[in-house]
């Protein structure tokens, strides 16, 4: 790394008044540092460099601004850099100000930085606090997300994961689940947004996080409201998992209308992580008695049975098996109908965690076996390719 003398000299080049070619070389060097772990650890000890990067995001040179934002993306991807970054009182306000500008050409990079910073609850709270201090409401963020072409220069797809991260906080979940605002209904169509896996995954992550809340809205629980005709969340969760398999007339008639008699060219969600999140969302919905009753009545089992036969990813198949077990299993004993509220004895919880760890270890082994077949299988593959 740099000596103190070299660091001081480099810092002197990271100013708005520095000659563009010299300044460009300096920002390129910082970008290189930010791209590896040791470089990030070094910059963590140099708050003046971080402040200089933030200042240079206002530079007249697009190339220099681009380097600065790329460096900030790299740094924000490292959890140990989160606190040093947000300590700069100008940093988060600058990000939000530019994010809201419909003509700002680096707004996508800002979305990525904010998404990185909001991954963990502690800094997520700081991001949310900065929004409030800037008088930026969640409604404004959702409006931008749902407005195609809000910024004609960039896609803003990473607003999806940002909203998903913010739903770690109860304030955001309460906002999303406010039935008077109709936020859920506005974002549901993006569960099938083919132009971007990032946007699609962000919305499904948001829905999953909101399903952890099972409280009441007036006379209905959140789960009952989400599954009611007012929202009708189930087809949006189930359709991406449905394939072209032919079901019996009886099975089709038990399904939601949008899932009945699907065409022969029907394709499933291509991203395994998104498929897993969709299943996890339905698992959460089955944690309440009303949720289980509705999913069973809507014949979700028929779709998941065919999905399980099709799914090749072990971790997704395991999630599917958990959902199927709930759908075909008996109802819990009286007093234990809401699985999210059941108190588990400490010794049982330890055993369950141990079982989960072993299951995860086996899934990782299965995944490795899929990625690294034995030599005979490799040879067979080569022959088929020829």
PDB file of N, CA and C in Angstrom, residues 200-201 204 237 240-242 268-282 304 307 310-317 319-320 323:
ATOM      1  N   UNK A 200     -37.462  -7.919 -10.856  1.00  0.00           N
ATOM      2  CA  UNK A 200     -38.373  -9.007 -10.509  1.00  0.00           C
ATOM      3  C   UNK A 200     -38.039  -9.580  -9.131  1.00  0.00           C
ATOM      4  N   UNK A 201     -36.766  -9.842  -8.913  1.00  0.00           N
ATOM      5  CA  UNK A 201     -36.337 -10.397  -7.640  1.00  0.00           C
ATOM      6  C   UNK A 201     -36.553  -9.438  -6.488  1.00  0.00           C
ATOM      7  N   UNK A 204     -40.260  -9.587  -5.475  1.00  0.00           N
ATOM      8  CA  UNK A 204     -40.598 -10.850  -4.792  1.00  0.00           C
ATOM      9  C   UNK A 204     -39.969 -10.881  -3.401  1.00  0.00           C
ATOM     10  N   UNK A 237     -47.673 -15.360  -7.306  1.00  0.00           N
ATOM     11  CA  UNK A 237     -46.623 -16.192  -6.733  1.00  0.00           C
ATOM     12  C   UNK A 237     -46.537 -17.547  -7.418  1.00  0.00           C
ATOM     13  N   UNK A 240     -45.360 -18.020 -11.931  1.00  0.00           N
ATOM     14  CA  UNK A 240     -43.968 -18.210 -12.387  1.00  0.00           C
ATOM     15  C   UNK A 240     -43.425 -19.607 -12.114  1.00  0.00           C
ATOM     16  N   UNK A 241     -44.069 -20.357 -11.235  1.00  0.00           N
ATOM     17  CA  UNK A 241     -43.601 -21.708 -10.902  1.00  0.00           C
ATOM     18  C   UNK A 241     -44.337 -22.787 -11.699  1.00  0.00           C
ATOM     19  N   UNK A 242     -45.376 -22.395 -12.400  1.00  0.00           N
ATOM     20  CA  UNK A 242     -46.189 -23.351 -13.163  1.00  0.00           C
ATOM     21  C   UNK A 242     -45.559 -23.615 -14.527  1.00  0.00           C
ATOM     22  N   UNK A 268     -41.249 -21.670 -16.935  1.00  0.00           N
ATOM     23  CA  UNK A 268     -41.131 -21.307 -15.526  1.00  0.00           C
ATOM     24  C   UNK A 268     -40.095 -20.205 -15.332  1.00  0.00           C
ATOM     25  N   UNK A 269     -40.137 -19.583 -14.165  1.00  0.00           N
ATOM     26  CA  UNK A 269     -39.127 -18.596 -13.783  1.00  0.00           C
ATOM     27  C   UNK A 269     -37.733 -19.197 -13.970  1.00  0.00           C
ATOM     28  N   UNK A 270     -36.855 -18.444 -14.643  1.00  0.00           N
ATOM     29  CA  UNK A 270     -35.543 -18.982 -14.991  1.00  0.00           C
ATOM     30  C   UNK A 270     -34.527 -18.878 -13.857  1.00  0.00           C
ATOM     31  N   UNK A 271     -34.728 -17.959 -12.923  1.00  0.00           N
ATOM     32  CA  UNK A 271     -33.741 -17.720 -11.873  1.00  0.00           C
ATOM     33  C   UNK A 271     -34.041 -18.572 -10.641  1.00  0.00           C
ATOM     34  N   UNK A 272     -33.115 -19.458 -10.236  1.00  0.00           N
ATOM     35  CA  UNK A 272     -33.403 -20.353  -9.098  1.00  0.00           C
ATOM     36  C   UNK A 272     -33.609 -19.623  -7.778  1.00  0.00           C
ATOM     37  N   UNK A 273     -32.890 -18.526  -7.566  1.00  0.00           N
ATOM     38  CA  UNK A 273     -33.069 -17.770  -6.321  1.00  0.00           C
ATOM     39  C   UNK A 273     -34.460 -17.151  -6.243  1.00  0.00           C
ATOM     40  N   UNK A 274     -34.961 -16.687  -7.372  1.00  0.00           N
ATOM     41  CA  UNK A 274     -36.313 -16.120  -7.394  1.00  0.00           C
ATOM     42  C   UNK A 274     -37.341 -17.221  -7.183  1.00  0.00           C
ATOM     43  N   UNK A 275     -37.125 -18.382  -7.793  1.00  0.00           N
ATOM     44  CA  UNK A 275     -38.050 -19.502  -7.580  1.00  0.00           C
ATOM     45  C   UNK A 275     -38.117 -19.843  -6.088  1.00  0.00           C
ATOM     46  N   UNK A 276     -36.960 -19.850  -5.443  1.00  0.00           N
ATOM     47  CA  UNK A 276     -36.912 -20.169  -4.014  1.00  0.00           C
ATOM     48  C   UNK A 276     -37.662 -19.111  -3.194  1.00  0.00           C
ATOM     49  N   UNK A 277     -37.484 -17.833  -3.537  1.00  0.00           N
ATOM     50  CA  UNK A 277     -38.183 -16.773  -2.801  1.00  0.00           C
ATOM     51  C   UNK A 277     -39.699 -16.872  -2.971  1.00  0.00           C
ATOM     52  N   UNK A 278     -40.146 -17.231  -4.160  1.00  0.00           N
ATOM     53  CA  UNK A 278     -41.581 -17.408  -4.393  1.00  0.00           C
ATOM     54  C   UNK A 278     -42.142 -18.503  -3.486  1.00  0.00           C
ATOM     55  N   UNK A 279     -41.403 -19.606  -3.388  1.00  0.00           N
ATOM     56  CA  UNK A 279     -41.847 -20.720  -2.537  1.00  0.00           C
ATOM     57  C   UNK A 279     -41.818 -20.303  -1.067  1.00  0.00           C
ATOM     58  N   UNK A 280     -40.756 -19.606  -0.665  1.00  0.00           N
ATOM     59  CA  UNK A 280     -40.647 -19.155   0.725  1.00  0.00           C
ATOM     60  C   UNK A 280     -41.794 -18.224   1.105  1.00  0.00           C
ATOM     61  N   UNK A 281     -42.226 -17.408   0.158  1.00  0.00           N
ATOM     62  CA  UNK A 281     -43.356 -16.507   0.418  1.00  0.00           C
ATOM     63  C   UNK A 281     -44.615 -17.309   0.695  1.00  0.00           C
ATOM     64  N   UNK A 282     -44.842 -18.357  -0.105  1.00  0.00           N
ATOM     65  CA  UNK A 282     -46.022 -19.196   0.130  1.00  0.00           C
ATOM     66  C   UNK A 282     -45.896 -19.983   1.435  1.00  0.00           C
ATOM     67  N   UNK A 304     -47.276 -27.436  -7.363  1.00  0.00           N
ATOM     68  CA  UNK A 304     -45.990 -27.694  -6.715  1.00  0.00           C
ATOM     69  C   UNK A 304     -45.525 -29.134  -6.928  1.00  0.00           C
ATOM     70  N   UNK A 307     -43.948 -29.006 -10.249  1.00  0.00           N
ATOM     71  CA  UNK A 307     -42.736 -28.193 -10.129  1.00  0.00           C
ATOM     72  C   UNK A 307     -41.611 -29.017  -9.514  1.00  0.00           C
ATOM     73  N   UNK A 310     -39.895 -31.201 -11.840  1.00  0.00           N
ATOM     74  CA  UNK A 310     -39.102 -30.462 -12.834  1.00  0.00           C
ATOM     75  C   UNK A 310     -37.831 -29.852 -12.244  1.00  0.00           C
ATOM     76  N   UNK A 311     -37.892 -29.399 -11.004  1.00  0.00           N
ATOM     77  CA  UNK A 311     -36.800 -28.628 -10.397  1.00  0.00           C
ATOM     78  C   UNK A 311     -35.523 -29.457 -10.243  1.00  0.00           C
ATOM     79  N   UNK A 312     -34.392 -28.881 -10.673  1.00  0.00           N
ATOM     80  CA  UNK A 312     -33.100 -29.564 -10.595  1.00  0.00           C
ATOM     81  C   UNK A 312     -32.196 -28.997  -9.500  1.00  0.00           C
ATOM     82  N   UNK A 313     -32.466 -27.778  -9.037  1.00  0.00           N
ATOM     83  CA  UNK A 313     -31.621 -27.159  -8.012  1.00  0.00           C
ATOM     84  C   UNK A 313     -31.988 -27.706  -6.630  1.00  0.00           C
ATOM     85  N   UNK A 314     -31.032 -28.337  -5.927  1.00  0.00           N
ATOM     86  CA  UNK A 314     -31.354 -28.974  -4.640  1.00  0.00           C
ATOM     87  C   UNK A 314     -31.958 -28.032  -3.608  1.00  0.00           C
ATOM     88  N   UNK A 315     -31.424 -26.782  -3.502  1.00  0.00           N
ATOM     89  CA  UNK A 315     -31.934 -25.881  -2.457  1.00  0.00           C
ATOM     90  C   UNK A 315     -33.347 -25.411  -2.762  1.00  0.00           C
ATOM     91  N   UNK A 316     -33.692 -25.327  -4.039  1.00  0.00           N
ATOM     92  CA  UNK A 316     -35.059 -24.933  -4.409  1.00  0.00           C
ATOM     93  C   UNK A 316     -36.009 -26.109  -4.192  1.00  0.00           C
ATOM     94  N   UNK A 317     -35.566 -27.293  -4.576  1.00  0.00           N
ATOM     95  CA  UNK A 317     -36.384 -28.499  -4.383  1.00  0.00           C
ATOM     96  C   UNK A 317     -36.667 -28.732  -2.900  1.00  0.00           C
ATOM     97  N   UNK A 319     -36.928 -26.440  -0.560  1.00  0.00           N
ATOM     98  CA  UNK A 319     -37.963 -25.480  -0.148  1.00  0.00           C
ATOM     99  C   UNK A 319     -39.339 -25.948  -0.622  1.00  0.00           C
ATOM    100  N   UNK A 320     -39.385 -26.477  -1.842  1.00  0.00           N
ATOM    101  CA  UNK A 320     -40.639 -26.986  -2.391  1.00  0.00           C
ATOM    102  C   UNK A 320     -41.181 -28.128  -1.536  1.00  0.00           C
ATOM    103  N   UNK A 323     -42.927 -26.852   1.549  1.00  0.00           N
ATOM    104  CA  UNK A 323     -44.268 -26.331   1.254  1.00  0.00           C
ATOM    105  C   UNK A 323     -45.251 -27.478   1.044  1.00  0.00           C
TER     106      UNK A 323
END
